[in-house]
Short mmCIF file of C-alpha atoms in Angstrom, two decimals:
data_model
loop_
_atom_site.label_atom_id
_atom_site.label_comp_id
_atom_site.label_asym_id
_atom_site.label_seq_id
_atom_site.Cartn_x
_atom_site.Cartn_y
_atom_site.Cartn_z
CA MET A 13 43.01 34.71 -11.33
CA SER A 14 41.09 34.54 -14.62
CA ARG A 15 39.53 31.38 -15.99
CA THR A 16 42.18 31.26 -18.73
CA ASP A 17 44.95 31.22 -16.16
CA LEU A 18 43.23 28.34 -14.31
CA HIS A 19 43.90 26.03 -17.22
CA GLY A 20 47.54 26.02 -16.16
CA GLU A 21 49.49 23.35 -17.96
CA CYS A 22 46.33 21.51 -19.07
CA GLN A 23 44.90 21.67 -22.55
CA ILE A 24 41.65 23.55 -23.13
CA PRO A 25 38.95 22.87 -21.91
CA PHE A 26 40.51 21.13 -18.87
CA TYR A 27 41.63 22.89 -15.68
CA GLN A 28 44.63 22.24 -13.49
CA GLU A 29 43.47 20.86 -10.14
CA ASP A 30 46.35 22.37 -8.14
CA LEU A 31 45.08 25.86 -8.87
CA PHE A 32 41.85 25.26 -6.93
CA PRO A 33 41.34 24.98 -3.15
CA SER A 34 41.24 21.51 -1.65
CA THR A 35 38.21 22.32 0.50
CA GLY A 36 34.65 23.31 -0.33
CA GLY A 37 32.14 21.32 -2.32
CA PHE A 38 32.45 17.64 -3.07
CA ILE A 39 36.13 17.07 -3.80
CA GLY A 40 35.49 13.42 -4.62
CA GLY A 41 33.10 14.51 -7.36
CA ARG A 42 35.86 16.01 -9.49
CA PHE A 43 36.64 14.15 -12.71
CA CYS A 44 40.40 14.53 -12.91
CA GLN A 45 43.21 12.53 -14.46
CA GLN A 46 46.93 12.70 -13.85
CA ILE A 47 48.77 13.77 -17.01
CA GLY A 48 52.48 14.00 -16.44
CA ASN A 49 53.16 16.11 -13.37
CA VAL A 50 49.75 17.82 -13.25
CA SER A 51 46.17 16.68 -12.69
CA CYS A 52 43.69 17.95 -15.27
CA CYS A 53 39.94 18.06 -14.55
CA VAL A 54 36.78 18.16 -16.66
CA PRO A 55 34.69 21.32 -16.04
CA CYS A 56 31.59 21.18 -13.86
CA PRO A 57 28.82 20.14 -14.31
CA PHE A 58 30.00 16.90 -15.82
CA ALA A 59 26.55 15.98 -17.24
CA SER A 60 26.52 19.10 -19.43
CA TRP A 61 29.78 18.01 -21.07
CA THR A 62 28.65 14.45 -21.70
CA TYR A 63 24.99 15.06 -22.61
CA GLY A 64 24.84 18.72 -23.63
CA GLU A 65 23.52 21.92 -22.09
CA GLY A 66 19.92 21.00 -22.80
CA VAL A 67 20.02 18.10 -20.36
CA GLN A 68 19.50 20.46 -17.42
CA GLU A 69 16.31 21.88 -18.90
CA LYS A 70 15.01 18.46 -19.88
CA SER A 71 15.62 17.10 -16.39
CA ARG A 72 13.10 19.65 -15.09
CA ILE A 73 10.35 17.72 -16.82
CA ALA A 74 10.39 15.31 -13.90
CA SER A 75 10.08 18.25 -11.49
CA TRP A 76 7.04 19.69 -13.26
CA LEU A 77 5.43 16.27 -13.39
CA SER A 78 5.91 16.03 -9.64
CA VAL A 79 4.16 19.38 -9.25
CA ALA A 80 1.11 17.88 -10.96
CA VAL A 81 1.27 14.53 -9.17
CA LEU A 82 1.90 15.68 -5.58
CA PRO A 83 -1.63 17.19 -5.17
CA LEU A 84 -3.07 13.80 -6.12
CA CYS A 85 -1.14 12.13 -3.30
CA ILE A 86 -2.18 14.87 -0.89
CA PHE A 87 -5.80 14.35 -1.98
CA LEU A 88 -5.52 10.68 -1.01
CA LEU A 89 -4.01 11.49 2.39
CA VAL A 90 -6.63 14.14 3.18
CA SER A 91 -9.39 11.76 2.08
CA TYR A 92 -8.00 9.07 4.37
CA ALA A 93 -8.01 11.54 7.27
CA VAL A 94 -11.37 13.26 6.70
CA LEU A 95 -13.73 10.83 5.01
CA PRO A 96 -15.17 7.73 6.70
CA ALA A 97 -13.44 4.42 6.16
CA LYS A 98 -16.30 2.98 4.09
CA ARG A 99 -15.66 5.70 1.48
CA THR A 100 -11.86 5.43 1.29
CA HIS A 101 -11.11 1.83 2.37
CA ARG A 102 -8.07 3.27 4.12
CA HIS A 103 -5.38 1.07 5.58
CA TYR A 104 -2.11 1.87 7.30
CA LEU A 105 -0.21 0.06 4.53
CA SER A 106 -1.65 2.40 1.91
CA ILE A 107 -1.18 5.52 4.05
CA CYS A 108 2.49 4.87 4.81
CA PHE A 109 3.15 3.92 1.21
CA THR A 110 1.64 7.21 0.01
CA LEU A 111 3.74 9.18 2.52
CA GLY A 112 6.91 7.65 1.06
CA ILE A 113 5.85 8.67 -2.44
CA CYS A 114 5.21 12.23 -1.23
CA CYS A 115 8.80 12.43 0.00
CA MET A 116 10.07 11.52 -3.45
CA GLN A 117 7.78 14.05 -5.14
CA ILE A 118 8.90 16.85 -2.81
CA ALA A 119 12.54 16.10 -3.67
CA PHE A 120 11.83 16.87 -7.34
CA ILE A 121 9.80 20.02 -6.58
CA ILE A 122 12.31 21.80 -4.32
CA PRO A 123 14.77 22.75 -7.14
CA LEU A 124 12.03 24.59 -9.05
CA GLY A 125 11.77 27.19 -6.30
CA VAL A 126 15.35 27.24 -5.08
CA LYS A 127 17.17 27.03 -8.45
CA PRO A 128 20.33 25.68 -6.82
CA GLU A 129 23.87 26.18 -8.01
CA GLN A 130 25.23 22.79 -8.96
CA CYS A 131 28.93 23.71 -8.90
CA HIS A 132 30.99 25.07 -6.02
CA ASN A 133 33.69 26.18 -8.46
CA ILE A 134 34.68 25.41 -12.04
CA ILE A 135 35.67 21.79 -11.36
CA THR A 136 33.93 20.95 -8.05
CA PRO A 137 30.23 20.06 -7.67
CA ASN A 138 28.27 21.03 -4.57
CA ASP A 139 27.28 18.43 -2.01
CA MET A 140 25.05 18.26 1.05
CA TYR A 141 27.57 20.23 3.14
CA SER A 142 27.93 23.14 0.72
CA SER A 143 24.31 23.32 -0.51
CA LEU A 144 21.24 23.12 1.72
CA SER A 145 19.03 22.34 -1.28
CA CYS A 146 21.27 19.40 -2.13
CA ALA A 147 20.99 18.05 1.41
CA PHE A 148 17.18 18.21 1.41
CA THR A 149 16.60 16.87 -2.10
CA GLY A 150 19.07 14.01 -1.72
CA ALA A 151 17.81 12.99 1.72
CA MET A 152 14.13 13.20 0.74
CA LEU A 153 14.62 11.25 -2.49
CA LEU A 154 16.64 8.42 -0.96
CA PHE A 155 14.51 8.26 2.20
CA GLY A 156 11.35 8.11 0.08
CA GLY A 157 12.90 5.29 -1.92
CA TRP A 158 13.65 3.41 1.29
CA VAL A 159 10.08 3.88 2.57
CA VAL A 160 8.46 2.78 -0.68
CA VAL A 161 10.59 -0.35 -0.98
CA VAL A 162 10.23 -1.44 2.66
CA TRP A 163 6.46 -0.90 2.75
CA SER A 164 6.14 -2.75 -0.56
CA PHE A 165 7.94 -5.66 1.06
CA ILE A 166 5.65 -5.50 4.12
CA ARG A 167 2.58 -5.45 1.89
CA THR A 168 3.74 -8.51 -0.03
CA ILE A 169 4.38 -10.34 3.26
CA ALA A 170 0.88 -9.48 4.49
CA PHE A 171 -0.66 -10.63 1.23
CA HIS A 172 1.34 -13.87 1.31
CA LEU A 173 0.28 -14.66 4.88
CA GLN A 174 -3.38 -14.07 4.11
CA VAL A 175 -3.45 -16.10 0.90
CA CYS A 176 -1.05 -18.97 1.51
CA TRP A 177 -1.22 -19.43 5.28
CA GLU A 178 -4.68 -18.03 6.12
CA VAL A 179 -3.20 -15.78 8.80
CA ILE A 180 -5.35 -12.89 9.99
CA ILE A 181 -3.28 -9.70 10.11
CA GLY A 182 -3.73 -8.23 13.57
CA THR A 183 -2.36 -5.61 15.93
CA LYS A 184 1.03 -7.25 16.43
CA PHE A 185 1.69 -7.27 12.72
CA MET A 186 0.61 -3.62 12.50
CA TRP A 187 3.01 -2.41 15.19
CA GLY A 188 5.78 -4.56 13.78
CA SER A 189 5.13 -2.99 10.39
CA PHE A 190 5.36 0.51 11.85
CA ILE A 191 8.66 -0.27 13.56
CA CYS A 192 10.24 -1.87 10.51
CA GLY A 193 8.56 0.34 7.91
CA TRP A 194 9.88 3.56 9.44
CA GLY A 195 12.83 2.37 11.49
CA ILE A 196 14.71 0.71 8.63
CA PRO A 197 14.42 3.74 6.27
CA ILE A 198 15.49 6.17 9.00
CA ILE A 199 18.51 4.07 9.99
CA GLY A 200 19.41 3.38 6.36
CA THR A 201 19.23 7.06 5.41
CA ILE A 202 21.35 8.13 8.38
CA VAL A 203 24.00 5.53 7.57
CA MET A 204 23.98 6.49 3.90
CA LEU A 205 24.32 10.23 4.56
CA THR A 206 27.05 9.68 7.14
CA LEU A 207 29.24 7.25 5.20
CA THR A 208 28.52 8.18 1.58
CA GLY A 209 26.60 11.45 1.21
CA VAL A 210 24.86 13.05 -1.76
CA SER A 211 25.94 15.55 -4.41
CA TYR A 212 24.88 16.98 -7.76
CA ARG A 213 25.51 14.40 -10.46
CA PHE A 214 22.66 14.59 -12.95
CA GLY A 215 20.09 17.35 -12.98
CA GLU A 216 19.12 19.64 -10.12
CA VAL A 217 18.33 16.85 -7.65
CA CYS A 218 21.19 15.41 -5.63
CA HIS A 219 21.92 11.71 -5.85
CA ILE A 220 24.04 9.37 -3.79
CA ASN A 221 27.79 9.53 -4.32
CA ILE A 222 29.79 6.75 -5.90
CA GLN A 223 32.04 5.91 -2.96
CA SER A 224 30.58 3.11 -0.76
CA SER A 225 27.12 3.61 -2.29
CA LEU A 226 26.95 -0.02 -3.32
CA HIS A 227 27.14 -1.30 0.27
CA ASP A 228 25.34 1.58 2.00
CA TYR A 229 22.30 1.90 -0.24
CA TRP A 230 22.02 -0.14 -3.41
CA ILE A 231 22.61 -3.64 -2.03
CA PRO A 232 20.13 -3.24 0.90
CA ILE A 233 17.54 -1.71 -1.43
CA MET A 234 18.00 -4.49 -3.94
CA ILE A 235 17.68 -7.14 -1.22
CA PHE A 236 14.29 -5.81 -0.08
CA ALA A 237 13.08 -5.22 -3.63
CA THR A 238 14.13 -8.66 -4.85
CA ALA A 239 12.63 -10.35 -1.79
CA ALA A 240 9.35 -8.48 -2.27
CA LEU A 241 9.23 -9.44 -5.94
CA PHE A 242 10.02 -13.08 -5.13
CA VAL A 243 7.31 -13.29 -2.45
CA GLN A 244 4.81 -11.61 -4.77
CA PHE A 245 5.49 -14.05 -7.60
CA ALA A 246 5.42 -17.00 -5.18
CA THR A 247 2.01 -15.91 -3.92
CA MET A 248 0.66 -15.45 -7.41
CA GLY A 249 2.06 -18.85 -8.36
CA TYR A 250 0.17 -20.38 -5.46
CA CYS A 251 -3.01 -18.67 -6.65
CA VAL A 252 -2.52 -20.10 -10.13
CA HIS A 253 -1.90 -23.54 -8.62
CA VAL A 254 -5.12 -23.39 -6.60
CA TYR A 255 -7.07 -22.19 -9.62
CA ILE A 256 -5.82 -25.01 -11.85
CA LYS A 257 -6.48 -27.51 -9.09
CA SER A 258 -10.03 -26.23 -8.71
CA LEU A 259 -10.70 -26.92 -12.39
CA PHE A 260 -10.15 -30.64 -11.80
CA ASP A 261 -12.03 -30.76 -8.50
CA THR A 262 -15.05 -33.04 -8.95
CA ASN A 263 -16.29 -32.91 -5.37
CA SER A 264 -20.04 -32.52 -5.57
CA SER A 265 -20.27 -30.75 -2.24
CA THR A 266 -18.45 -27.76 -3.63
CA ASN A 267 -20.66 -27.54 -6.68
CA SER A 268 -23.97 -27.25 -4.88
CA SER A 269 -24.00 -25.98 -1.34
CA GLY A 270 -20.49 -24.62 -1.11
CA MET A 271 -20.19 -25.98 2.42
CA PRO A 272 -16.88 -27.56 3.50
CA SER A 273 -16.50 -31.31 3.30
CA TYR A 274 -16.08 -33.19 6.56
CA SER A 275 -15.40 -36.61 5.10
CA SER A 276 -11.91 -36.95 6.54
CA SER A 277 -11.43 -34.04 8.92
CA ILE A 278 -13.28 -31.03 10.19
CA ARG A 279 -10.52 -28.84 8.67
CA THR A 280 -10.77 -30.41 5.22
CA VAL A 281 -10.93 -27.71 2.52
CA THR A 282 -11.49 -28.58 -1.11
CA ALA A 283 -9.69 -26.90 -3.98
CA ARG A 284 -12.74 -24.94 -5.07
CA GLN A 285 -13.34 -23.61 -1.59
CA ALA A 286 -9.72 -22.48 -1.37
CA TYR A 287 -10.01 -20.85 -4.78
CA ARG A 288 -13.14 -18.94 -3.73
CA ARG A 289 -11.37 -17.67 -0.62
CA ILE A 290 -8.32 -16.57 -2.60
CA ARG A 291 -10.52 -14.93 -5.23
CA LYS A 292 -12.14 -12.79 -2.55
CA ILE A 293 -8.73 -11.66 -1.28
CA LEU A 294 -7.52 -10.87 -4.79
CA LYS A 295 -10.67 -8.88 -5.47
CA LEU A 296 -9.95 -6.72 -2.43
CA GLN A 297 -6.19 -6.32 -2.92
CA TRP A 298 -5.55 -6.38 -6.66
CA ARG A 299 -4.85 -2.63 -6.69
CA SER A 300 -2.10 -2.83 -4.11
CA ASN A 301 -0.59 -5.89 -5.78
CA CYS A 302 -0.37 -4.13 -9.14
CA LEU A 303 1.19 -1.06 -7.53
CA VAL A 304 3.77 -3.14 -5.68
CA VAL A 305 4.86 -4.81 -8.91
CA VAL A 306 5.15 -1.42 -10.66
CA ILE A 307 7.12 0.15 -7.80
CA ILE A 308 9.49 -2.76 -7.36
CA ALA A 309 10.14 -2.93 -11.10
CA ASN A 310 10.95 0.81 -11.18
CA VAL A 311 13.25 0.52 -8.17
CA ILE A 312 15.15 -2.39 -9.68
CA VAL A 313 15.59 -0.57 -13.01
CA PHE A 314 16.65 2.60 -11.18
CA ALA A 315 19.19 0.70 -9.08
CA VAL A 316 20.65 -1.21 -12.03
CA ILE A 317 21.09 1.94 -14.14
CA PHE A 318 22.71 3.96 -11.37
CA MET A 319 25.00 1.11 -10.35
CA ASN A 320 26.05 0.84 -13.98
CA LEU A 321 26.64 4.60 -14.04
CA ASP A 322 28.78 4.38 -10.90
CA ASN A 323 30.86 1.58 -12.37
CA GLN A 324 31.49 3.46 -15.61
CA LEU A 325 32.43 6.71 -13.85
CA SER A 326 34.73 5.21 -11.23
CA PRO A 327 38.37 6.39 -11.58
CA THR A 328 39.79 3.13 -12.89
CA ALA A 329 42.25 2.40 -15.67
CA ALA A 330 39.60 0.66 -17.78
CA ASN A 331 37.19 3.61 -17.54
CA THR A 332 39.98 6.06 -18.39
CA GLU A 333 40.81 4.05 -21.50
CA ASN A 334 37.14 4.06 -22.55
CA ALA A 335 36.92 7.84 -22.08
CA LEU A 336 40.20 8.59 -23.89
CA PRO A 337 38.62 9.08 -27.37
CA TRP A 338 36.15 11.58 -25.94
CA LEU A 339 38.89 13.47 -24.06
CA LEU A 340 41.09 13.69 -27.16
CA CYS A 341 38.11 14.93 -29.16
CA LEU A 342 37.57 17.77 -26.67
CA VAL A 343 41.22 18.79 -26.98
CA GLU A 344 41.14 18.75 -30.77
CA ALA A 345 37.83 20.67 -30.85
CA HIS A 346 39.19 23.27 -28.36
CA GLY A 347 36.35 22.63 -25.95
CA ASP A 348 33.47 22.39 -28.45
CA ARG A 349 31.47 19.65 -26.71
CA THR A 350 28.88 19.38 -29.47
CA LYS A 351 31.44 17.75 -31.77
CA CYS A 352 32.24 15.00 -29.27
CA PHE A 353 28.85 13.68 -28.13
CA GLY A 354 29.29 10.63 -30.33
CA TYR A 355 32.16 9.41 -28.11
CA THR A 356 30.15 9.47 -24.86
CA THR A 357 28.33 6.18 -25.44
CA ASP A 358 31.05 4.25 -23.59
CA ILE A 359 31.17 6.64 -20.63
CA GLY A 360 27.73 5.98 -19.15
CA PRO A 361 24.03 5.47 -19.88
CA THR A 362 22.50 7.47 -22.68
CA LYS A 363 20.74 10.74 -22.05
CA GLY A 364 17.38 9.26 -23.00
CA THR A 365 17.79 6.45 -20.47
CA LEU A 366 18.51 8.81 -17.59
CA LEU A 367 15.68 11.19 -18.51
CA ALA A 368 13.23 8.31 -18.82
CA LEU A 369 14.33 7.07 -15.41
CA LEU A 370 13.63 10.43 -13.78
CA VAL A 371 10.22 10.60 -15.45
CA LEU A 372 9.34 7.11 -14.20
CA LEU A 373 10.25 8.10 -10.65
CA SER A 374 8.07 11.20 -10.82
CA LEU A 375 5.10 9.18 -12.16
CA VAL A 376 5.05 6.79 -9.20
CA GLY A 377 2.55 9.05 -7.44
CA LEU A 378 0.28 8.99 -10.49
CA TRP A 379 0.08 5.19 -10.43
CA ASN A 380 -0.61 5.37 -6.72
CA PHE A 381 -3.56 7.71 -7.33
CA VAL A 382 -4.95 5.73 -10.27
CA LEU A 383 -4.97 2.46 -8.33
CA PHE A 384 -5.96 3.71 -4.86
CA ALA A 385 -8.48 6.43 -5.74
CA ARG A 386 -12.05 5.12 -5.68
CA GLY A 387 -15.29 6.55 -6.93
CA SER A 388 -16.67 6.39 -3.40
CA MET A 389 -14.07 8.99 -2.35
CA PHE A 390 -15.55 11.59 -4.67
CA VAL A 391 -19.06 10.70 -3.49
CA GLY A 392 -17.87 11.16 0.08
CA TRP A 393 -16.44 14.59 -0.71
CA ILE A 394 -19.70 15.62 -2.40
CA ASP A 395 -21.63 14.53 0.68
CA LEU A 396 -19.20 16.41 2.92
CA ILE A 397 -19.31 19.64 0.90
CA THR A 398 -23.07 19.66 0.38
CA GLY A 399 -23.73 18.70 3.99
CA ARG A 400 -25.63 15.58 3.03
CA SER A 401 -25.03 12.82 5.52
CA PRO A 402 -25.69 9.21 4.55
CA THR A 403 -26.67 8.49 8.17
CA HIS A 404 -29.90 10.55 7.97
CA PRO A 405 -32.99 8.32 8.33
CA GLU A 406 -35.01 7.76 5.20
CA PHE A 407 -38.67 8.86 5.07
CA VAL A 408 -40.33 5.53 5.61
CA SER A 409 -43.33 4.46 7.63
CA ALA A 410 -41.19 3.34 10.56
CA ASP A 411 -39.68 6.80 10.97
CA ALA A 412 -42.61 8.93 9.86
CA ARG A 413 -44.52 8.53 13.12
CA ASN A 414 -41.66 10.20 14.98
CA LEU A 415 -40.97 12.90 12.38
CA LEU A 416 -44.50 14.13 11.64
CA SER A 417 -46.73 16.06 13.97
CA ASP A 418 -49.86 14.67 12.34
CA LYS A 419 -49.57 10.92 12.69
CA ARG A 420 -52.38 10.31 10.21
CA THR A 421 -50.36 11.59 7.25
CA TYR A 422 -47.37 9.29 7.55
CA GLU A 423 -48.79 6.92 4.92
CA MET A 424 -48.90 9.79 2.39
CA LEU A 425 -52.61 10.43 2.98
CA ASN A 426 -53.87 13.87 2.20
CA SER A 427 -55.35 15.46 5.31
CA ASN A 428 -56.18 18.83 3.78
CA GLY A 429 -59.71 19.88 4.59
CA LEU A 430 -60.25 17.19 7.18
CA PRO A 431 -61.35 18.24 10.64
CA SER A 432 -59.01 17.68 13.50
CA TYR A 433 -60.19 14.71 15.49
CA LYS A 434 -58.91 13.66 18.83
CA THR A 435 -57.41 10.23 18.98
CA PRO A 436 -59.59 8.14 21.32
CA ASP A 437 -58.04 7.09 24.57
CA PRO A 438 -57.32 3.39 24.93
CA VAL A 439 -59.93 1.42 26.88
CA VAL A 440 -58.44 -0.29 29.91
CA ARG A 441 -60.53 -2.79 31.87
CA SER A 442 -59.80 -4.26 35.23
CA PRO A 443 -60.35 -7.99 35.53
CA SER A 444 -63.51 -8.97 37.34
CA PRO A 445 -63.28 -10.85 40.66
CA THR A 446 -64.99 -13.87 39.13
CA TYR A 447 -62.44 -14.05 36.30
CA THR A 448 -59.58 -13.50 38.70
CA SER A 449 -60.69 -16.25 41.06
CA ARG A 450 -61.21 -18.61 38.13
CA THR A 451 -57.79 -18.03 36.60
CA MET A 452 -55.65 -17.78 39.73
CA SER A 453 -53.74 -20.94 40.58
CA PRO A 454 -53.44 -21.17 44.37
CA ASP A 455 -50.47 -23.53 44.28
CA LEU A 456 -48.24 -21.66 41.83
CA LYS A 457 -49.44 -18.17 42.81
CA GLN A 458 -49.73 -17.12 39.17
CA TYR A 459 -52.44 -16.67 36.63
CA GLY A 460 -53.38 -19.63 34.51
CA ARG A 461 -56.08 -22.19 33.80
CA ASP A 462 -56.55 -25.37 35.81
CA ALA A 463 -56.06 -28.10 33.25
CA LYS A 464 -58.13 -31.20 34.01
CA TYR A 465 -57.20 -34.47 32.37
CA VAL A 466 -59.94 -35.84 30.13
CA ARG A 467 -59.50 -39.48 29.19
CA PRO A 468 -60.29 -40.20 25.53
CA SER A 469 -62.89 -42.87 24.85
CA MET A 470 -60.55 -45.13 22.86
CA SER A 471 -57.48 -44.66 25.08
CA PHE A 472 -56.24 -47.34 27.46
CA SER A 473 -53.85 -45.07 29.35
CA GLY A 474 -54.44 -42.91 32.32
CA PRO A 475 -52.54 -40.81 34.82
CA ARG A 476 -51.05 -42.78 37.66
CA PRO A 477 -49.22 -41.60 40.73
CA PRO A 478 -45.54 -42.55 40.96
CA SER A 479 -46.14 -44.88 43.92
CA ALA A 480 -48.46 -47.13 41.91
CA SER A 481 -45.82 -47.95 39.31
CA GLN A 482 -43.12 -48.48 41.92
CA ALA A 483 -45.19 -50.88 44.06
CA ASN A 484 -45.59 -53.39 41.27
CA ALA A 485 -42.51 -52.84 39.19
CA ARG A 486 -43.13 -56.07 37.24
CA GLU A 487 -46.71 -56.91 36.25
CA TRP A 488 -45.91 -59.96 34.03
CA ASP A 489 -43.88 -63.13 34.31
CA PRO A 490 -41.13 -63.33 31.68
CA GLN A 491 -41.01 -67.14 32.00
CA SER A 492 -44.59 -67.39 30.81
CA THR A 493 -43.53 -66.02 27.44
CA PHE A 494 -40.91 -67.08 24.95
CA ALA A 495 -38.54 -64.31 26.01
CA GLN A 496 -35.26 -65.58 27.41
CA GLY A 497 -33.56 -63.75 30.20
CA ARG A 498 -29.98 -62.47 30.07
CA TYR A 499 -27.28 -63.84 32.33
#
């Protein structure tokens, strides 16, 4: 059957749904409307009819940006694995966060090599069951989003505990982070793929379907993102509070020595001391805090825009009424979509908004590299490539005796032309019998001098045996003086 015959009783450019099979592709992704006794559908892909043919090419900008950004994330991961910790300042929070970003970048890169077919037939888009590329790109993108959001939440919790509650993050917190940071995304992705699924909706990367997506993905993601943002702002508010309080702290002990005040309690901490402690933590973690704010802001914007898109594309009477001017324009223009783009403003977000959203998602890895890459990493790679190890001993006097064969040259003395002299043997003398008998203590069986007490001429004291003082414990009569006894 030719494409012209598939229009059936529908006006051009729409196709009659009954003339197509009811299986294959994502049937729920068809945009059809009942007109009389027949159901007429908008051709696939729907984004090309609402935003133009060029939207597919422009959506590849995000894919090419991911090609440039993914090596930066891989550079960080390899540096964490190869270089010493003092060069990279690696931490499991940063490593897991970077892995989640890599999943998102890979989702944008896959379509460049596969070049997937977005439509199963003229009116039906492909989904994860009919396209392997769709299954991988959709799962990787949404799983990466889960990982990034959950690990951002864990990082904000760790930062809050360290700053506000002075809790030292230990092994229990680490294993709990691993369980939650990977368990929640895995479970959430499985539930989302099972109950909702992914399909081609905008561009060559599959996104979550409309049906049940609000409960399966967007609400849980928004809960974690909002909680992370709230905890982050609460922590920063506490830091501002401590800083302002330190400005009015007039305790002199904090101005001079910096030692804690013990006036009321051993655990008393002044405002300036608390501010100095918080300032040290902020100095170490300001990069991760900035990245968390950027990621959470992007996730919230992404979620709001796609939830708005789902609401405007749902098959409801209100949405059909909003799309009616655009549909009538297509009929009058005999399928010339370029004449009807002005009526698509009420159907969904603008093309610029969606393209900007994809670009922001692909640039997440760039922000991760800018904030987490350190100059010491590049120094470490230079040392590794050139074979220079920072652990080699420096040429100083303490090491020169062991490194040089001629011990006389270790102080940078020139020994050229000097004859080779033999170092004299050390002279060892045995103690004479007279000295030994004089210095040996017969009672203690060890060497030492016999100290004889010499009474000074103007001293009225002298050594007495213990028995002498105990025999006459009292040598004076207290009643003969003015001292009164105690009763």
